[in-house]
mmCIF file of C-alpha atoms in Angstrom:
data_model
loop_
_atom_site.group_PDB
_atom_site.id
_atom_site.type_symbol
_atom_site.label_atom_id
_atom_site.label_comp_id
_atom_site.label_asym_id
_atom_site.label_seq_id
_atom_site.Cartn_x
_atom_site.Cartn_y
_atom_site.Cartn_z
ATOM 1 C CA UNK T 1 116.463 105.744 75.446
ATOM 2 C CA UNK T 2 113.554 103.903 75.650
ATOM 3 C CA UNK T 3 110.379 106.047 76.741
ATOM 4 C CA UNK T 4 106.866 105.940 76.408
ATOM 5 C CA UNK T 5 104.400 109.295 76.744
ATOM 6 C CA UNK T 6 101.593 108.635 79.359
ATOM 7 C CA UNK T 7 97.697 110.331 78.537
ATOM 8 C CA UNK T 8 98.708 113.738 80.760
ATOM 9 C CA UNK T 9 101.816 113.703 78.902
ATOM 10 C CA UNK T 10 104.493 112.791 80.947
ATOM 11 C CA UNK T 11 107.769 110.973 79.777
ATOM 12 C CA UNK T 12 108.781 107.898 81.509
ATOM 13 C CA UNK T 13 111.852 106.169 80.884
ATOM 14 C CA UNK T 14 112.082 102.188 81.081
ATOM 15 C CA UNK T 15 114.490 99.181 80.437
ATOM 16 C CA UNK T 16 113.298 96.496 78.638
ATOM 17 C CA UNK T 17 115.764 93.226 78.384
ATOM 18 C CA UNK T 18 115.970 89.554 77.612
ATOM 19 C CA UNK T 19 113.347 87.499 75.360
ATOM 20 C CA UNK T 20 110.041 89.092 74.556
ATOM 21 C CA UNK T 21 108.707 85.220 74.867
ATOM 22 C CA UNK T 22 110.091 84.801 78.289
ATOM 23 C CA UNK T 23 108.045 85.604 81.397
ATOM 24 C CA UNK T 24 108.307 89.529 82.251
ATOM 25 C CA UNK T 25 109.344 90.305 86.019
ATOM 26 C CA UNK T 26 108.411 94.532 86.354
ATOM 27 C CA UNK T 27 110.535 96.113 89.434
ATOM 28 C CA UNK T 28 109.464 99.316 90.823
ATOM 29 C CA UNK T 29 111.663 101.357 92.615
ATOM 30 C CA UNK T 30 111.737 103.421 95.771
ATOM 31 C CA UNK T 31 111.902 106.722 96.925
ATOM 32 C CA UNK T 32 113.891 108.999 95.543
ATOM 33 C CA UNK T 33 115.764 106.263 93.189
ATOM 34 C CA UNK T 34 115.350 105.003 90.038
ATOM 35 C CA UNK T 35 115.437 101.984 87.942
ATOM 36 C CA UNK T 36 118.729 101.558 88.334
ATOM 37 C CA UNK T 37 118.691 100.806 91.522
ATOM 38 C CA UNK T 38 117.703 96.990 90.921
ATOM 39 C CA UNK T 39 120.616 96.506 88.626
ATOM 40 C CA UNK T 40 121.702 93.578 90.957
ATOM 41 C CA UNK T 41 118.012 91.765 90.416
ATOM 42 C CA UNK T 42 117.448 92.546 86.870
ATOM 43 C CA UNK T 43 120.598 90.825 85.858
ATOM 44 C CA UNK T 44 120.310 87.836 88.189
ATOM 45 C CA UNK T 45 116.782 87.238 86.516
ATOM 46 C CA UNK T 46 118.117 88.084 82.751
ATOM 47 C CA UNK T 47 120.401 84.987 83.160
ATOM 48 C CA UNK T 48 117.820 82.596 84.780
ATOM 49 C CA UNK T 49 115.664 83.000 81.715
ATOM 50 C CA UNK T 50 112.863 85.876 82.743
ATOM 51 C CA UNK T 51 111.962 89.305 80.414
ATOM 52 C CA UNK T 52 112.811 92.043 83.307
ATOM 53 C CA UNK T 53 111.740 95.850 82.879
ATOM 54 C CA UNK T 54 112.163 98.939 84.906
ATOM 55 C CA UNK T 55 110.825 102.328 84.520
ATOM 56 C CA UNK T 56 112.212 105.623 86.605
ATOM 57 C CA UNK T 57 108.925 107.069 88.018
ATOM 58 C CA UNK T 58 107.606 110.462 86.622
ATOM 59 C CA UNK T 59 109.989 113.118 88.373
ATOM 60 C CA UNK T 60 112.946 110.469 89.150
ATOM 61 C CA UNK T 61 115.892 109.481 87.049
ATOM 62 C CA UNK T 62 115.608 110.017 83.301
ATOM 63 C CA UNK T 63 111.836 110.110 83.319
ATOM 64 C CA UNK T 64 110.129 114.041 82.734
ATOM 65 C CA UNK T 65 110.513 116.318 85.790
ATOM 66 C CA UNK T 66 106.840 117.400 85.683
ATOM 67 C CA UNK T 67 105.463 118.977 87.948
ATOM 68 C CA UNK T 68 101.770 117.493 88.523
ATOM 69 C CA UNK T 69 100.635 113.864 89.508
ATOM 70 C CA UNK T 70 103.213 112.735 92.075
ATOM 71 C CA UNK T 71 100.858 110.774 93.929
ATOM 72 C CA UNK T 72 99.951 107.386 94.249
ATOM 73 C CA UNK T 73 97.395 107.295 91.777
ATOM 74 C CA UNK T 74 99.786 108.126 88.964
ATOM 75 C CA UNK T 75 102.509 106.614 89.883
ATOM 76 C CA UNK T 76 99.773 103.400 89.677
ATOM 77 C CA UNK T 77 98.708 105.008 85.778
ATOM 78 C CA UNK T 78 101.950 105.457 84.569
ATOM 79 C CA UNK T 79 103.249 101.726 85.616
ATOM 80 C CA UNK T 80 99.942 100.567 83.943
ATOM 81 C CA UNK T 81 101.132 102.564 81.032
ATOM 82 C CA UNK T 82 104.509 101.273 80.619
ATOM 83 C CA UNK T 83 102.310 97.472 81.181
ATOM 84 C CA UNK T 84 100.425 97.920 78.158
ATOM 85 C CA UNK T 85 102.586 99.753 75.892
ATOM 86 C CA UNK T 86 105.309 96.516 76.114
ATOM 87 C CA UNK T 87 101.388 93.980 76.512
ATOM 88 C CA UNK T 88 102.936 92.277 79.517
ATOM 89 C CA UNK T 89 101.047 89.221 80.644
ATOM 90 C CA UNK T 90 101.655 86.399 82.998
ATOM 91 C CA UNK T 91 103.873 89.018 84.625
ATOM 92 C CA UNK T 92 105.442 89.456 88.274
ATOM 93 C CA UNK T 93 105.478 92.759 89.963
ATOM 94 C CA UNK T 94 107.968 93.700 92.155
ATOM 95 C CA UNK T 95 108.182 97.026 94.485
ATOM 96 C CA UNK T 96 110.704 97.986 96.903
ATOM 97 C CA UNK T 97 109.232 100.677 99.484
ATOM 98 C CA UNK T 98 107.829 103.534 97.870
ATOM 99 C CA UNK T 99 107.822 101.015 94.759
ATOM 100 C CA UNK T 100 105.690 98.637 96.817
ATOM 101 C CA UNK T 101 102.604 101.057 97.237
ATOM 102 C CA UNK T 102 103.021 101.744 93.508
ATOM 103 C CA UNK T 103 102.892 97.697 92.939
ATOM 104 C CA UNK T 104 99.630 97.304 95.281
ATOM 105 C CA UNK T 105 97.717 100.376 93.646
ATOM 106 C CA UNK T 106 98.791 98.618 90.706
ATOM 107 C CA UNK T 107 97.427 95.565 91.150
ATOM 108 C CA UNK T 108 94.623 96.335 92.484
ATOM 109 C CA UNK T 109 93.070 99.346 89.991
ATOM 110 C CA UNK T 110 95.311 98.056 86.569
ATOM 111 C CA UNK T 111 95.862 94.298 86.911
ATOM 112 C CA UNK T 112 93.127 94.434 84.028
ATOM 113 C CA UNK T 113 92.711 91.782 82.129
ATOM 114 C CA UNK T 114 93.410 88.998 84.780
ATOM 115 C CA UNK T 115 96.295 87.611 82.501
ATOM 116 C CA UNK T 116 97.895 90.727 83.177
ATOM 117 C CA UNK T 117 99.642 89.788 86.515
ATOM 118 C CA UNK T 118 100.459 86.371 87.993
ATOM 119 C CA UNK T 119 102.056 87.434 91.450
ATOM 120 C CA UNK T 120 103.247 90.284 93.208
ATOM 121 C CA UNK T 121 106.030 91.020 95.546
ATOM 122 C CA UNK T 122 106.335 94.250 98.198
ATOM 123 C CA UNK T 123 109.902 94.176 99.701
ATOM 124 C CA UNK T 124 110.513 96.837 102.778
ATOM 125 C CA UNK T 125 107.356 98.036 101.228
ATOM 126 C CA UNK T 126 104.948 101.183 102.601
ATOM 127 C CA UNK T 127 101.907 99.430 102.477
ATOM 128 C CA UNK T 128 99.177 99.667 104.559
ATOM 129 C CA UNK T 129 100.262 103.308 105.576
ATOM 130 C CA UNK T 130 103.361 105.172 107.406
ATOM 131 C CA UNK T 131 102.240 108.120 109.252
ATOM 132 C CA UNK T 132 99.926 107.595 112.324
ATOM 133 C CA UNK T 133 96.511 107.462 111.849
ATOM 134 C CA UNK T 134 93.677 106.745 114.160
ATOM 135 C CA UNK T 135 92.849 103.514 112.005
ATOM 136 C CA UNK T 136 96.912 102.394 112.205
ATOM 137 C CA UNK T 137 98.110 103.888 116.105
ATOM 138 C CA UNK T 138 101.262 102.509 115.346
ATOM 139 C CA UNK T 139 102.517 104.620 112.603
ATOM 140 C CA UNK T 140 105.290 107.463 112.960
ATOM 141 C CA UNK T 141 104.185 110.760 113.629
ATOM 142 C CA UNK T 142 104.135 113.117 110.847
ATOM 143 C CA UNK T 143 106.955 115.069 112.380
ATOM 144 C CA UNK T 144 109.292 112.572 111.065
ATOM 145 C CA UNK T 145 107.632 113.348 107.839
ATOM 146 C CA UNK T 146 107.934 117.235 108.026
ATOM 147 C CA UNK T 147 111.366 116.642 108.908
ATOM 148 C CA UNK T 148 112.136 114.910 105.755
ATOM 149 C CA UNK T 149 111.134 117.706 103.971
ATOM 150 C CA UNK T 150 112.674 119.973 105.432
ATOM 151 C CA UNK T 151 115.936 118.273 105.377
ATOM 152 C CA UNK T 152 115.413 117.935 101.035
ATOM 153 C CA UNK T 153 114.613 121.780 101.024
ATOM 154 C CA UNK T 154 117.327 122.564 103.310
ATOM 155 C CA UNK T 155 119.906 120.874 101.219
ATOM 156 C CA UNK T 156 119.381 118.288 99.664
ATOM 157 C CA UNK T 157 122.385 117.053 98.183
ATOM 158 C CA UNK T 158 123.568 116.456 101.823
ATOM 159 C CA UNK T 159 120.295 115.082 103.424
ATOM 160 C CA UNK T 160 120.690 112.139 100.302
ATOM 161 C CA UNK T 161 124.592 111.932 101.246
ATOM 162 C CA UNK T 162 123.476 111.433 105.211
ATOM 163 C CA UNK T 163 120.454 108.830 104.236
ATOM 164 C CA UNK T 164 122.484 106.550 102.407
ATOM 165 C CA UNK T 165 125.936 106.653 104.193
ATOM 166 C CA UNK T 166 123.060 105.720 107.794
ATOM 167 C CA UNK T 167 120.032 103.991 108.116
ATOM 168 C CA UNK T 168 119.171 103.616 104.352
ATOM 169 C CA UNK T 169 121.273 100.604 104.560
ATOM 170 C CA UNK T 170 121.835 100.371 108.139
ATOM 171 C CA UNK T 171 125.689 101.792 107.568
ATOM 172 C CA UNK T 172 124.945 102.974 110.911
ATOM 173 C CA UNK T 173 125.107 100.372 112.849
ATOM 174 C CA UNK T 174 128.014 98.855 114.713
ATOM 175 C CA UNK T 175 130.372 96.654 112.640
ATOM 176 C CA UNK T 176 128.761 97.362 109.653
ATOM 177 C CA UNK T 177 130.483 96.375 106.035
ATOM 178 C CA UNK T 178 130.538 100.233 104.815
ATOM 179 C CA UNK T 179 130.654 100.414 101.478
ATOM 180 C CA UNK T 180 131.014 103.787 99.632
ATOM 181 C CA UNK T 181 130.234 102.732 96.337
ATOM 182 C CA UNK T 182 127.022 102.161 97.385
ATOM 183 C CA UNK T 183 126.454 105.280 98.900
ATOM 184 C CA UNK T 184 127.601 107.359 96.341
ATOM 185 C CA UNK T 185 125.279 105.287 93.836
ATOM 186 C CA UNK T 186 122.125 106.096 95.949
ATOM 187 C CA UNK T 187 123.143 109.815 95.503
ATOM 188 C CA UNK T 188 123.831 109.388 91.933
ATOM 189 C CA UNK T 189 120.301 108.392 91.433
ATOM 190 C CA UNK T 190 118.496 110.533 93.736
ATOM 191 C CA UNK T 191 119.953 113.662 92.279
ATOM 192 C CA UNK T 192 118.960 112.428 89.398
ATOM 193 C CA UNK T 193 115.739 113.398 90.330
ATOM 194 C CA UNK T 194 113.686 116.161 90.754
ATOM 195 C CA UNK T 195 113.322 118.239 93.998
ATOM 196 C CA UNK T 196 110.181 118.916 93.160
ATOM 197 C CA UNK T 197 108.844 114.895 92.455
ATOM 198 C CA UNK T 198 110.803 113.713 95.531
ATOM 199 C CA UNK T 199 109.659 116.622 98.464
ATOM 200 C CA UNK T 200 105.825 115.533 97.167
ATOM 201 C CA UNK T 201 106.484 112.164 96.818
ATOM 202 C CA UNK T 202 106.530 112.445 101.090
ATOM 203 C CA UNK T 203 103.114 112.934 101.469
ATOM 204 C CA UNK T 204 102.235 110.146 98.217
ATOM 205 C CA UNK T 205 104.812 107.326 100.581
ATOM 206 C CA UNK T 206 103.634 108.483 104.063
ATOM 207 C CA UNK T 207 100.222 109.191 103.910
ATOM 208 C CA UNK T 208 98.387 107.086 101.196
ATOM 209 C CA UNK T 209 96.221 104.713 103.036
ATOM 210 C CA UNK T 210 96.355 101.456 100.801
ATOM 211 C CA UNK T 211 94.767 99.007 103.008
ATOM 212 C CA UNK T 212 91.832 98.717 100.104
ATOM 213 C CA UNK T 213 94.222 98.268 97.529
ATOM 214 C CA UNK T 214 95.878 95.199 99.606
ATOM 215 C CA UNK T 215 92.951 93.725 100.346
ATOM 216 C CA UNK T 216 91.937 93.825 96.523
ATOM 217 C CA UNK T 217 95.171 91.764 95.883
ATOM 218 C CA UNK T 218 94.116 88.139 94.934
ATOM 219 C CA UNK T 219 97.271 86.780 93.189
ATOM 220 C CA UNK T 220 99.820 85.154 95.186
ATOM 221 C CA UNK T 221 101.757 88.017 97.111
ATOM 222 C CA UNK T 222 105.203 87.434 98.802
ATOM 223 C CA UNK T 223 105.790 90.593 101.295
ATOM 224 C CA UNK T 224 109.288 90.583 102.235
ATOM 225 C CA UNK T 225 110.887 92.833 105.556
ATOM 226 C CA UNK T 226 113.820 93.419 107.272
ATOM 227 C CA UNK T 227 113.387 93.554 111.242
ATOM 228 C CA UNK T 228 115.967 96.070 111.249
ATOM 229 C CA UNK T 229 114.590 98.539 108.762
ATOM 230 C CA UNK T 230 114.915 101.808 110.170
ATOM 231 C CA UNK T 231 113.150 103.745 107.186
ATOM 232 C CA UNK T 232 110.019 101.782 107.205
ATOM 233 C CA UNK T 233 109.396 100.147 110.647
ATOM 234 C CA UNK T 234 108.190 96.000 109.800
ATOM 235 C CA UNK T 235 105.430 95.996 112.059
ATOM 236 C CA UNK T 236 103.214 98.465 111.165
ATOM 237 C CA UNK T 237 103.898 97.688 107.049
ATOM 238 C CA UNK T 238 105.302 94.420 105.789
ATOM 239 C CA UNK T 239 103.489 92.646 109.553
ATOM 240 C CA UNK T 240 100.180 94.221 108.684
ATOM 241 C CA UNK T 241 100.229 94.053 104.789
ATOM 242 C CA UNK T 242 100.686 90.254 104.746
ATOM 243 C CA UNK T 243 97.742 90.232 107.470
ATOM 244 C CA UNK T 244 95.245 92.561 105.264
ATOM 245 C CA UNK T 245 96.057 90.929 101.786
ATOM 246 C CA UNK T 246 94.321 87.767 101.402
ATOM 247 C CA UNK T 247 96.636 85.427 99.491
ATOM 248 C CA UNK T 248 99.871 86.794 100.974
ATOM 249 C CA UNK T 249 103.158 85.097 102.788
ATOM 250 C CA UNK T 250 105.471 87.081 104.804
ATOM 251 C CA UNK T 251 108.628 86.440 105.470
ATOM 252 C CA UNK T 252 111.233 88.777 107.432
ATOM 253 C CA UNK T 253 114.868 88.640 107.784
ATOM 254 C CA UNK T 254 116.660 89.053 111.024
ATOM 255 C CA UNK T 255 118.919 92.140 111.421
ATOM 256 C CA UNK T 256 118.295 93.349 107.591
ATOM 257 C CA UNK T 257 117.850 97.171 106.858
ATOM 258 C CA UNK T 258 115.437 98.888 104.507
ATOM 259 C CA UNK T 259 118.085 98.373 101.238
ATOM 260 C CA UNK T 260 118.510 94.805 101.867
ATOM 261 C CA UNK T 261 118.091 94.212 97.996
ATOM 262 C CA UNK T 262 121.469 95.871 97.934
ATOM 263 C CA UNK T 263 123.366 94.789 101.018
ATOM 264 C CA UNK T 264 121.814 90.809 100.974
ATOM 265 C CA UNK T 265 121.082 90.902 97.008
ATOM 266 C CA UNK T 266 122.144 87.124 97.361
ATOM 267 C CA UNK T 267 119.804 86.000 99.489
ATOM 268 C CA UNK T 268 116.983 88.252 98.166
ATOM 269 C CA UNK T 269 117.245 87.239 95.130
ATOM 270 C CA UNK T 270 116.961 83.369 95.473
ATOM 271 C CA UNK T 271 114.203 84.048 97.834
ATOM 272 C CA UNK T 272 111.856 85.591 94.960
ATOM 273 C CA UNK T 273 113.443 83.181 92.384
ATOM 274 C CA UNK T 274 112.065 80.289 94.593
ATOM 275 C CA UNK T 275 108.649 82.116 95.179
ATOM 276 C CA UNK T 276 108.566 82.936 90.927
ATOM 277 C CA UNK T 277 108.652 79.259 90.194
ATOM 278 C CA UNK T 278 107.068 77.901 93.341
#
């Protein structure tokens, strides 16, 4: 496996393909999944041509179950680690959800040198904040939050089983194209994980206020949302994130859930294609 060993000493696992010459594309995954979960991207962009990588975040997948730093912070440092170890430049950084706070803290405390990063892409992404806060009314309460954690210290296995197989992918609507294979992966990688990096990982997702990182984001930044996300309501994150970045474009997709890079990977992944080369 291919790992690096950040400054604290934490293990994280990433997948490096395709020409070392070739523009990189760097995906960052959600809560509580792993790099594996944008196998459907990183092969559409190996055969147009691009360099992708993927790291598991510290605590998820194959990366070290430690038991410090699961915050947005360091999940910023250790992308920013994995960046320099491989010398990316000219790159594009893409984060779904959780993975889309870690791109904008990214961005906007690493992208150092300016070569570093050429765009940047949040997709159902967390950003500017999810819980209520007097400075963003329209957040969810933090009940919903407790609740989550509850739910992963209660059992786990089954609250993962429950998220996927419902609103993950909005398999809980009517007439919706169930399919179990896709469940069971999402379970596959979050039990992966640690229950340890995913119940803090709540309060890193839900409560890190990044509206200074977005606003620090001067490359080009696509922010891409699903009106029907029920895990990360569009108004109050991909709405105001294109609003408080100053170079961004939104663009949001009618009737599309939160794991849209799964269920619509087709029309995803022409979208960023077009936005990579435009």
């Amino acid at each position: 496996m291919s790992t690096i060993t950040t400054q604290d000493g934490t293990e994280i696992f990433f997948k490096d393909w395709g020409p070392k010459n070739a523009q990189p594309i760097m995906f960052h995954h959600g809560w509580p999944l792993s790099a594996d979960d944008w196998d459907a991207q990183m092969l559409f962009f190996l055969a147009n041509g691009f360099r992708v990588i993927a790291h598991d975040r510290r605590g998820h997948g194959r990366s070290a179950q430690v038991d410090f730093g699961h915050d947005m912070a360091h999940y910023a440092a250790d992308a920013a680690a994995v960046v320099e170890h491989l010398d990316l430049r000219n790159a594009i950084h893409i984060g779904h959800s959780t993975g889309g706070g870690e791109v904008a803290a990214y961005v906007a405390r690493h992208g150092i040198p300016a070569d570093r990063v050429a765009k940047a892409v949040l997709v159902s992404a967390v950003p500017p904040i999810m819980a209520r806060t007097e400075r963003y009314p329209g957040g969810l309460p933090i009940e919903v939050f407790d609740g989550l954690r509850k739910s992963l210290a209660d059992n786990r296995a089954q609250f993962y089983r429950d998220l996927a197989a419902g609103p993950f992918y909005g398999f809980n609507r009517d007439g919706a194209d169930v399919k179990s294979a896709v469940i069971d992966n999402w379970w596959r990688q979050g039990m992966m994980g640690g229950a340890l990096a995913h119940y803090q990982g709540i309060k890193a997702f839900s409560e890190t206020d990044q509206t200074d990182d977005l606003k620090a984001i001067t490359v080009p930044l696509l922010v891409l949302h699903g009106d029907d996300d029920q895990i990360v309501p569009y108004q109050n994150a991909g709405v105001l994130s294109a609003d408080i970045a100053p170079n961004a474009t939104l663009k949001l997709y009618k009737g599309y859930p939160h794991g849209m890079l799964t269920t619509n990977a087709d029309v995803l992944n022409a979208d960023l294609l077009a936005f990579i080369r435009g």
